[in-house]
Amino acid sequence: MRLFIKRGTQDKLMNQAKDGGGFQTIEVLVTNNFELAVPETERKDWIELYPGWDYRALKADSLQCGILMALIMQALPQTQSLLHSVWKQLVAIKKSAEEDAGVKKEMLPGGMIRISDKDGDVIIRQPFPYEVEGN
């Protein structure tokens, strides 16, 4: 079995501003034969997470993924170790969503990180450990 996740696109973002934010839907595909399941013109839109992956998939929206990331970051080291493969998947999903939103990250002198998007929004804050490690 192979696990793929479809890159989200800007038009797939559902604007829920009046309800407190936006949510991105995530499409997941588990298949033995990717080439047969997905037309050639659409294959560039899919990212393979784990070749030979044989576990069941979990559905979560971007808010739920963010909460899960925060829980793992705050967990005891032995728990973080057990959830490392889940963590890697969450970081991959986050990076894909950031690319689609045009997010740029820049390390500033003094250890702060500057985050901007294509709309011109800018946030300057302390980086999370995974952002310093090149993720």
Coordinates of C-alpha atoms in Angstrom, one line a residue:
M1 CA 0.0 0.0 0.0
R2 CA 1.1 3.6 -0.7
L3 CA -0.1 6.7 1.0
F4 CA -0.6 10.0 -1.0
I5 CA -1.9 13.4 0.1
K6 CA -3.3 15.9 -2.4
R7 CA -1.8 19.3 -2.3
G8 CA -4.5 21.8 -1.3
T9 CA -5.1 24.8 -3.6
Q10 CA -6.2 28.3 -2.8
D11 CA -9.6 27.7 -4.3
K12 CA -10.1 24.7 -1.9
L13 CA -9.7 27.0 1.1
M14 CA -13.1 27.5 2.6
N15 CA -13.2 31.0 4.1
Q16 CA -14.9 30.8 7.5
A17 CA -13.9 34.3 8.6
K18 CA -17.1 35.1 10.3
D19 CA -16.8 31.8 12.3
G20 CA -13.2 32.4 13.3
G21 CA -10.9 31.4 10.5
G22 CA -10.3 29.3 7.4
F23 CA -10.1 25.5 7.0
Q24 CA -8.3 23.5 4.4
T25 CA -9.7 20.2 3.3
I26 CA -7.2 17.4 2.8
E27 CA -7.6 14.6 0.3
V28 CA -5.9 11.3 1.1
L29 CA -5.4 8.3 -1.2
V30 CA -4.3 4.9 -0.2
T31 CA -3.6 2.6 -3.1
N32 CA -1.5 -0.3 -4.4
N33 CA -1.4 1.2 -8.0
F34 CA -1.1 5.0 -8.0
E35 CA -0.6 5.1 -11.8
L36 CA -3.9 3.3 -12.4
A37 CA -5.8 5.3 -9.8
V38 CA -4.8 8.8 -10.8
P39 CA -4.8 10.2 -14.3
E40 CA -1.4 11.3 -15.5
T41 CA -2.3 15.0 -15.7
E42 CA -3.3 15.0 -12.0
R43 CA -0.3 13.1 -10.6
K44 CA 1.8 16.3 -10.0
D45 CA -0.9 17.4 -7.5
W46 CA -0.2 14.4 -5.2
I47 CA 2.6 13.9 -2.6
E48 CA 3.6 10.4 -1.6
L49 CA 4.1 10.3 2.2
Y50 CA 5.2 6.8 2.9
P51 CA 5.8 4.2 0.2
G52 CA 4.7 0.8 1.4
W53 CA 2.6 2.3 4.2
D54 CA 0.0 -0.2 5.4
Y55 CA -1.8 1.5 8.2
R56 CA -5.3 3.1 8.2
A57 CA -5.8 6.8 7.5
L58 CA -7.0 9.4 9.9
K59 CA -9.1 12.3 8.6
A60 CA -8.5 15.7 10.2
D61 CA -8.9 19.4 9.1
S62 CA -6.2 22.0 9.5
L63 CA -7.4 23.1 12.9
Q64 CA -7.3 19.5 14.2
C65 CA -3.9 19.0 12.7
G66 CA -2.6 22.1 14.4
I67 CA -4.0 21.0 17.8
L68 CA -2.4 17.6 17.4
M69 CA 1.0 19.3 16.5
A70 CA 0.7 21.4 19.7
L71 CA -0.1 18.4 21.8
I72 CA 2.9 16.4 20.4
M73 CA 5.2 19.5 20.9
Q74 CA 4.2 19.7 24.6
A75 CA 4.3 15.9 25.2
L76 CA 6.9 14.1 27.3
P77 CA 10.0 13.0 25.2
Q78 CA 9.0 9.3 25.2
T79 CA 5.6 10.2 23.9
Q80 CA 7.2 12.5 21.2
S81 CA 9.4 9.5 20.2
L82 CA 6.4 7.2 19.8
L83 CA 4.5 9.8 17.7
H84 CA 7.5 10.8 15.5
S85 CA 6.1 9.3 12.3
V86 CA 2.8 11.2 12.9
W87 CA 4.8 14.4 13.6
K88 CA 6.6 14.0 10.2
Q89 CA 3.3 13.6 8.4
L90 CA 1.8 16.7 10.1
V91 CA 4.9 18.8 9.2
A92 CA 4.6 17.7 5.6
I93 CA 0.9 18.7 5.5
K94 CA 1.7 22.1 7.1
K95 CA 4.5 22.8 4.6
S96 CA 2.2 21.9 1.7
A97 CA -0.5 24.3 3.1
E98 CA 2.0 27.0 3.6
E99 CA 3.3 26.7 0.0
D100 CA -0.2 27.0 -1.3
A101 CA -0.8 30.1 0.8
G102 CA 2.4 31.7 -0.4
V103 CA 4.0 31.7 3.1
K104 CA 7.7 32.8 3.3
K105 CA 9.8 32.3 6.4
E106 CA 13.0 34.2 7.2
M107 CA 15.2 33.9 10.3
L108 CA 16.1 37.3 11.7
P109 CA 19.1 38.3 13.7
G110 CA 18.5 37.6 17.3
G111 CA 16.7 34.3 16.7
M112 CA 13.3 35.6 15.7
I113 CA 11.4 34.4 12.6
R114 CA 9.6 36.6 10.1
I115 CA 6.6 34.9 8.5
S116 CA 4.8 36.6 5.5
D117 CA 2.2 35.5 3.0
K118 CA 1.2 36.7 -0.5
D119 CA -1.4 39.0 1.0
G120 CA 1.2 41.0 2.8
D121 CA 0.4 39.8 6.3
V122 CA 3.6 39.6 8.5
I123 CA 4.2 37.9 11.9
I124 CA 7.4 38.1 13.8
R125 CA 7.8 35.6 16.7
Q126 CA 10.1 33.1 18.3
P127 CA 10.4 30.1 16.0
F128 CA 9.2 26.6 16.9
P129 CA 12.0 24.0 17.0
Y130 CA 10.9 22.3 13.8
E131 CA 11.1 25.7 12.0
V132 CA 14.7 26.2 13.1
E133 CA 15.6 22.6 11.9
G134 CA 14.8 23.6 8.3
N135 CA 11.2 22.4 8.3

